[in-house]
């Protein structure tokens, strides 16, 4: 049953990721992979927040944790795409963009996760 719950969460996470990618892609025409960057930062924040909110008080059912974290967030975040895009930027001679993308994603991702965890403590 847990696999079904993860799959259900994954459907919504994948559709959310796809929708945000399309929305950002229609508005951003630069070389910097902004859609993936936004998804990684918001995903880091949401996973940090959910990890606190779903464990507070100990009353959250295991299936809900599976839907939200492994399912939704696992399909929503895009670190495999992130790595692929960095390699492509380097291969295309865009080393400066690759470095900004890599460092910005890691630093802001960590900050967003910390903010999510912190906010979760106060909700």
mmCIF file with all atom_site columns, C-alpha atoms in Angstrom:
data_model
loop_
_atom_site.group_PDB
_atom_site.id
_atom_site.type_symbol
_atom_site.label_atom_id
_atom_site.label_alt_id
_atom_site.label_comp_id
_atom_site.label_asym_id
_atom_site.label_entity_id
_atom_site.label_seq_id
_atom_site.pdbx_PDB_ins_code
_atom_site.Cartn_x
_atom_site.Cartn_y
_atom_site.Cartn_z
_atom_site.occupancy
_atom_site.B_iso_or_equiv
_atom_site.pdbx_formal_charge
_atom_site.auth_seq_id
_atom_site.auth_comp_id
_atom_site.auth_asym_id
_atom_site.auth_atom_id
_atom_site.pdbx_PDB_model_num
ATOM 1   C CA . UNK A 1 1   ? 0.000  0.000  0.000   1.00 0.00 ? 1   UNK A CA 1
ATOM 2   C CA . UNK A 1 2   ? 2.885  2.352  0.777   1.00 0.00 ? 2   UNK A CA 1
ATOM 3   C CA . UNK A 1 3   ? 4.090  2.087  -2.837  1.00 0.00 ? 3   UNK A CA 1
ATOM 4   C CA . UNK A 1 4   ? 0.678  3.241  -4.014  1.00 0.00 ? 4   UNK A CA 1
ATOM 5   C CA . UNK A 1 5   ? 0.827  6.273  -1.715  1.00 0.00 ? 5   UNK A CA 1
ATOM 6   C CA . UNK A 1 6   ? 4.322  7.156  -2.924  1.00 0.00 ? 6   UNK A CA 1
ATOM 7   C CA . UNK A 1 7   ? 3.100  6.832  -6.507  1.00 0.00 ? 7   UNK A CA 1
ATOM 8   C CA . UNK A 1 8   ? 0.115  9.084  -5.888  1.00 0.00 ? 8   UNK A CA 1
ATOM 9   C CA . UNK A 1 9   ? 2.351  11.730 -4.344  1.00 0.00 ? 9   UNK A CA 1
ATOM 10  C CA . UNK A 1 10  ? 4.775  11.295 -7.241  1.00 0.00 ? 10  UNK A CA 1
ATOM 11  C CA . UNK A 1 11  ? 2.072  12.010 -9.796  1.00 0.00 ? 11  UNK A CA 1
ATOM 12  C CA . UNK A 1 12  ? 1.282  15.345 -8.157  1.00 0.00 ? 12  UNK A CA 1
ATOM 13  C CA . UNK A 1 13  ? 4.944  16.222 -7.666  1.00 0.00 ? 13  UNK A CA 1
ATOM 14  C CA . UNK A 1 14  ? 5.802  15.472 -11.289 1.00 0.00 ? 14  UNK A CA 1
ATOM 15  C CA . UNK A 1 15  ? 2.838  17.431 -12.621 1.00 0.00 ? 15  UNK A CA 1
ATOM 16  C CA . UNK A 1 16  ? 3.720  20.366 -10.344 1.00 0.00 ? 16  UNK A CA 1
ATOM 17  C CA . UNK A 1 17  ? 7.326  20.316 -11.511 1.00 0.00 ? 17  UNK A CA 1
ATOM 18  C CA . UNK A 1 18  ? 6.269  20.145 -15.145 1.00 0.00 ? 18  UNK A CA 1
ATOM 19  C CA . UNK A 1 19  ? 3.797  23.018 -14.743 1.00 0.00 ? 19  UNK A CA 1
ATOM 20  C CA . UNK A 1 20  ? 6.299  25.271 -13.000 1.00 0.00 ? 20  UNK A CA 1
ATOM 21  C CA . UNK A 1 21  ? 8.979  24.450 -15.585 1.00 0.00 ? 21  UNK A CA 1
ATOM 22  C CA . UNK A 1 22  ? 6.621  25.375 -18.410 1.00 0.00 ? 22  UNK A CA 1
ATOM 23  C CA . UNK A 1 23  ? 5.463  28.542 -16.665 1.00 0.00 ? 23  UNK A CA 1
ATOM 24  C CA . UNK A 1 24  ? 9.007  29.763 -15.957 1.00 0.00 ? 24  UNK A CA 1
ATOM 25  C CA . UNK A 1 25  ? 10.189 28.662 -19.406 1.00 0.00 ? 25  UNK A CA 1
ATOM 26  C CA . UNK A 1 26  ? 7.601  30.857 -21.129 1.00 0.00 ? 26  UNK A CA 1
ATOM 27  C CA . UNK A 1 27  ? 8.839  33.872 -19.170 1.00 0.00 ? 27  UNK A CA 1
ATOM 28  C CA . UNK A 1 28  ? 12.614 33.317 -19.016 1.00 0.00 ? 28  UNK A CA 1
ATOM 29  C CA . UNK A 1 29  ? 14.703 33.272 -22.167 1.00 0.00 ? 29  UNK A CA 1
ATOM 30  C CA . UNK A 1 30  ? 18.202 33.495 -20.665 1.00 0.00 ? 30  UNK A CA 1
ATOM 31  C CA . UNK A 1 31  ? 20.878 30.801 -20.654 1.00 0.00 ? 31  UNK A CA 1
ATOM 32  C CA . UNK A 1 32  ? 20.675 30.291 -16.877 1.00 0.00 ? 32  UNK A CA 1
ATOM 33  C CA . UNK A 1 33  ? 18.420 27.256 -16.151 1.00 0.00 ? 33  UNK A CA 1
ATOM 34  C CA . UNK A 1 34  ? 16.007 29.282 -14.006 1.00 0.00 ? 34  UNK A CA 1
ATOM 35  C CA . UNK A 1 35  ? 13.125 26.763 -13.982 1.00 0.00 ? 35  UNK A CA 1
ATOM 36  C CA . UNK A 1 36  ? 15.226 23.970 -12.474 1.00 0.00 ? 36  UNK A CA 1
ATOM 37  C CA . UNK A 1 37  ? 16.869 26.456 -10.115 1.00 0.00 ? 37  UNK A CA 1
ATOM 38  C CA . UNK A 1 38  ? 13.468 27.650 -8.816  1.00 0.00 ? 38  UNK A CA 1
ATOM 39  C CA . UNK A 1 39  ? 12.209 24.097 -8.399  1.00 0.00 ? 39  UNK A CA 1
ATOM 40  C CA . UNK A 1 40  ? 15.319 23.041 -6.480  1.00 0.00 ? 40  UNK A CA 1
ATOM 41  C CA . UNK A 1 41  ? 15.130 26.030 -4.124  1.00 0.00 ? 41  UNK A CA 1
ATOM 42  C CA . UNK A 1 42  ? 11.391 25.738 -3.472  1.00 0.00 ? 42  UNK A CA 1
ATOM 43  C CA . UNK A 1 43  ? 11.760 21.959 -3.164  1.00 0.00 ? 43  UNK A CA 1
ATOM 44  C CA . UNK A 1 44  ? 14.502 22.336 -0.571  1.00 0.00 ? 44  UNK A CA 1
ATOM 45  C CA . UNK A 1 45  ? 12.317 24.737 1.393   1.00 0.00 ? 45  UNK A CA 1
ATOM 46  C CA . UNK A 1 46  ? 9.206  22.545 1.173   1.00 0.00 ? 46  UNK A CA 1
ATOM 47  C CA . UNK A 1 47  ? 11.047 19.360 2.148   1.00 0.00 ? 47  UNK A CA 1
ATOM 48  C CA . UNK A 1 48  ? 12.561 21.140 5.160   1.00 0.00 ? 48  UNK A CA 1
ATOM 49  C CA . UNK A 1 49  ? 9.161  22.468 6.185   1.00 0.00 ? 49  UNK A CA 1
ATOM 50  C CA . UNK A 1 50  ? 7.361  19.166 5.643   1.00 0.00 ? 50  UNK A CA 1
ATOM 51  C CA . UNK A 1 51  ? 9.982  17.188 7.537   1.00 0.00 ? 51  UNK A CA 1
ATOM 52  C CA . UNK A 1 52  ? 9.192  19.230 10.643  1.00 0.00 ? 52  UNK A CA 1
ATOM 53  C CA . UNK A 1 53  ? 5.447  19.603 10.194  1.00 0.00 ? 53  UNK A CA 1
ATOM 54  C CA . UNK A 1 54  ? 4.920  15.904 9.532   1.00 0.00 ? 54  UNK A CA 1
ATOM 55  C CA . UNK A 1 55  ? 6.868  14.802 12.585  1.00 0.00 ? 55  UNK A CA 1
ATOM 56  C CA . UNK A 1 56  ? 5.584  17.349 15.096  1.00 0.00 ? 56  UNK A CA 1
ATOM 57  C CA . UNK A 1 57  ? 3.410  15.753 17.710  1.00 0.00 ? 57  UNK A CA 1
ATOM 58  C CA . UNK A 1 58  ? 3.994  12.279 16.278  1.00 0.00 ? 58  UNK A CA 1
ATOM 59  C CA . UNK A 1 59  ? 0.398  11.956 15.073  1.00 0.00 ? 59  UNK A CA 1
ATOM 60  C CA . UNK A 1 60  ? 1.026  12.050 11.308  1.00 0.00 ? 60  UNK A CA 1
ATOM 61  C CA . UNK A 1 61  ? 0.171  8.747  9.631   1.00 0.00 ? 61  UNK A CA 1
ATOM 62  C CA . UNK A 1 62  ? 3.079  7.011  7.884   1.00 0.00 ? 62  UNK A CA 1
ATOM 63  C CA . UNK A 1 63  ? 1.181  6.975  4.579   1.00 0.00 ? 63  UNK A CA 1
ATOM 64  C CA . UNK A 1 64  ? 0.915  10.789 4.610   1.00 0.00 ? 64  UNK A CA 1
ATOM 65  C CA . UNK A 1 65  ? 4.649  11.139 5.169   1.00 0.00 ? 65  UNK A CA 1
ATOM 66  C CA . UNK A 1 66  ? 5.219  8.777  2.225   1.00 0.00 ? 66  UNK A CA 1
ATOM 67  C CA . UNK A 1 67  ? 2.850  10.737 -0.040  1.00 0.00 ? 67  UNK A CA 1
ATOM 68  C CA . UNK A 1 68  ? 4.331  14.120 0.853   1.00 0.00 ? 68  UNK A CA 1
ATOM 69  C CA . UNK A 1 69  ? 8.063  13.480 1.144   1.00 0.00 ? 69  UNK A CA 1
ATOM 70  C CA . UNK A 1 70  ? 9.076  10.456 -0.902  1.00 0.00 ? 70  UNK A CA 1
ATOM 71  C CA . UNK A 1 71  ? 6.239  10.765 -3.412  1.00 0.00 ? 71  UNK A CA 1
ATOM 72  C CA . UNK A 1 72  ? 5.514  14.439 -4.030  1.00 0.00 ? 72  UNK A CA 1
ATOM 73  C CA . UNK A 1 73  ? 8.910  15.907 -3.132  1.00 0.00 ? 73  UNK A CA 1
ATOM 74  C CA . UNK A 1 74  ? 10.829 13.059 -4.755  1.00 0.00 ? 74  UNK A CA 1
ATOM 75  C CA . UNK A 1 75  ? 9.116  13.729 -8.074  1.00 0.00 ? 75  UNK A CA 1
ATOM 76  C CA . UNK A 1 76  ? 9.111  17.515 -7.678  1.00 0.00 ? 76  UNK A CA 1
ATOM 77  C CA . UNK A 1 77  ? 12.797 18.120 -7.034  1.00 0.00 ? 77  UNK A CA 1
ATOM 78  C CA . UNK A 1 78  ? 15.195 17.892 -9.903  1.00 0.00 ? 78  UNK A CA 1
ATOM 79  C CA . UNK A 1 79  ? 18.748 17.342 -8.806  1.00 0.00 ? 79  UNK A CA 1
ATOM 80  C CA . UNK A 1 80  ? 19.391 14.812 -11.556 1.00 0.00 ? 80  UNK A CA 1
ATOM 81  C CA . UNK A 1 81  ? 18.391 17.451 -14.097 1.00 0.00 ? 81  UNK A CA 1
ATOM 82  C CA . UNK A 1 82  ? 20.493 19.942 -12.152 1.00 0.00 ? 82  UNK A CA 1
ATOM 83  C CA . UNK A 1 83  ? 23.636 17.828 -12.577 1.00 0.00 ? 83  UNK A CA 1
ATOM 84  C CA . UNK A 1 84  ? 22.924 17.213 -16.244 1.00 0.00 ? 84  UNK A CA 1
ATOM 85  C CA . UNK A 1 85  ? 22.409 20.926 -16.928 1.00 0.00 ? 85  UNK A CA 1
ATOM 86  C CA . UNK A 1 86  ? 25.674 21.847 -15.201 1.00 0.00 ? 86  UNK A CA 1
ATOM 87  C CA . UNK A 1 87  ? 27.573 19.348 -17.339 1.00 0.00 ? 87  UNK A CA 1
ATOM 88  C CA . UNK A 1 88  ? 25.871 20.689 -20.475 1.00 0.00 ? 88  UNK A CA 1
ATOM 89  C CA . UNK A 1 89  ? 26.729 24.287 -19.557 1.00 0.00 ? 89  UNK A CA 1
ATOM 90  C CA . UNK A 1 90  ? 30.391 23.331 -19.081 1.00 0.00 ? 90  UNK A CA 1
ATOM 91  C CA . UNK A 1 91  ? 30.451 21.404 -22.358 1.00 0.00 ? 91  UNK A CA 1
ATOM 92  C CA . UNK A 1 92  ? 28.879 24.423 -24.097 1.00 0.00 ? 92  UNK A CA 1
ATOM 93  C CA . UNK A 1 93  ? 31.660 26.674 -22.791 1.00 0.00 ? 93  UNK A CA 1
ATOM 94  C CA . UNK A 1 94  ? 29.401 28.415 -20.262 1.00 0.00 ? 94  UNK A CA 1
ATOM 95  C CA . UNK A 1 95  ? 31.627 27.769 -17.241 1.00 0.00 ? 95  UNK A CA 1
ATOM 96  C CA . UNK A 1 96  ? 30.700 31.046 -15.513 1.00 0.00 ? 96  UNK A CA 1
ATOM 97  C CA . UNK A 1 97  ? 26.989 30.272 -15.710 1.00 0.00 ? 97  UNK A CA 1
ATOM 98  C CA . UNK A 1 98  ? 27.677 26.704 -14.544 1.00 0.00 ? 98  UNK A CA 1
ATOM 99  C CA . UNK A 1 99  ? 29.571 27.951 -11.473 1.00 0.00 ? 99  UNK A CA 1
ATOM 100 C CA . UNK A 1 100 ? 26.875 30.519 -10.605 1.00 0.00 ? 100 UNK A CA 1
ATOM 101 C CA . UNK A 1 101 ? 24.151 27.906 -11.070 1.00 0.00 ? 101 UNK A CA 1
ATOM 102 C CA . UNK A 1 102 ? 25.968 25.295 -8.971  1.00 0.00 ? 102 UNK A CA 1
ATOM 103 C CA . UNK A 1 103 ? 26.963 27.616 -6.139  1.00 0.00 ? 103 UNK A CA 1
ATOM 104 C CA . UNK A 1 104 ? 23.637 29.475 -6.111  1.00 0.00 ? 104 UNK A CA 1
ATOM 105 C CA . UNK A 1 105 ? 21.664 26.236 -6.036  1.00 0.00 ? 105 UNK A CA 1
ATOM 106 C CA . UNK A 1 106 ? 23.689 24.741 -3.206  1.00 0.00 ? 106 UNK A CA 1
ATOM 107 C CA . UNK A 1 107 ? 23.860 27.879 -1.055  1.00 0.00 ? 107 UNK A CA 1
ATOM 108 C CA . UNK A 1 108 ? 20.244 28.960 -1.580  1.00 0.00 ? 108 UNK A CA 1
ATOM 109 C CA . UNK A 1 109 ? 19.030 25.354 -1.357  1.00 0.00 ? 109 UNK A CA 1
ATOM 110 C CA . UNK A 1 110 ? 20.668 24.953 2.043   1.00 0.00 ? 110 UNK A CA 1
ATOM 111 C CA . UNK A 1 111 ? 19.308 28.309 3.160   1.00 0.00 ? 111 UNK A CA 1
ATOM 112 C CA . UNK A 1 112 ? 15.810 27.430 1.934   1.00 0.00 ? 112 UNK A CA 1
ATOM 113 C CA . UNK A 1 113 ? 15.904 24.053 3.715   1.00 0.00 ? 113 UNK A CA 1
ATOM 114 C CA . UNK A 1 114 ? 17.037 25.752 6.933   1.00 0.00 ? 114 UNK A CA 1
ATOM 115 C CA . UNK A 1 115 ? 14.261 28.360 6.582   1.00 0.00 ? 115 UNK A CA 1
ATOM 116 C CA . UNK A 1 116 ? 11.710 25.590 6.061   1.00 0.00 ? 116 UNK A CA 1
ATOM 117 C CA . UNK A 1 117 ? 12.929 23.734 9.126   1.00 0.00 ? 117 UNK A CA 1
ATOM 118 C CA . UNK A 1 118 ? 12.941 26.922 11.179  1.00 0.00 ? 118 UNK A CA 1
ATOM 119 C CA . UNK A 1 119 ? 9.479  27.980 10.027  1.00 0.00 ? 119 UNK A CA 1
ATOM 120 C CA . UNK A 1 120 ? 8.171  24.498 10.714  1.00 0.00 ? 120 UNK A CA 1
ATOM 121 C CA . UNK A 1 121 ? 9.226  24.838 14.343  1.00 0.00 ? 121 UNK A CA 1
ATOM 122 C CA . UNK A 1 122 ? 6.986  27.896 14.749  1.00 0.00 ? 122 UNK A CA 1
ATOM 123 C CA . UNK A 1 123 ? 3.879  26.708 12.895  1.00 0.00 ? 123 UNK A CA 1
#
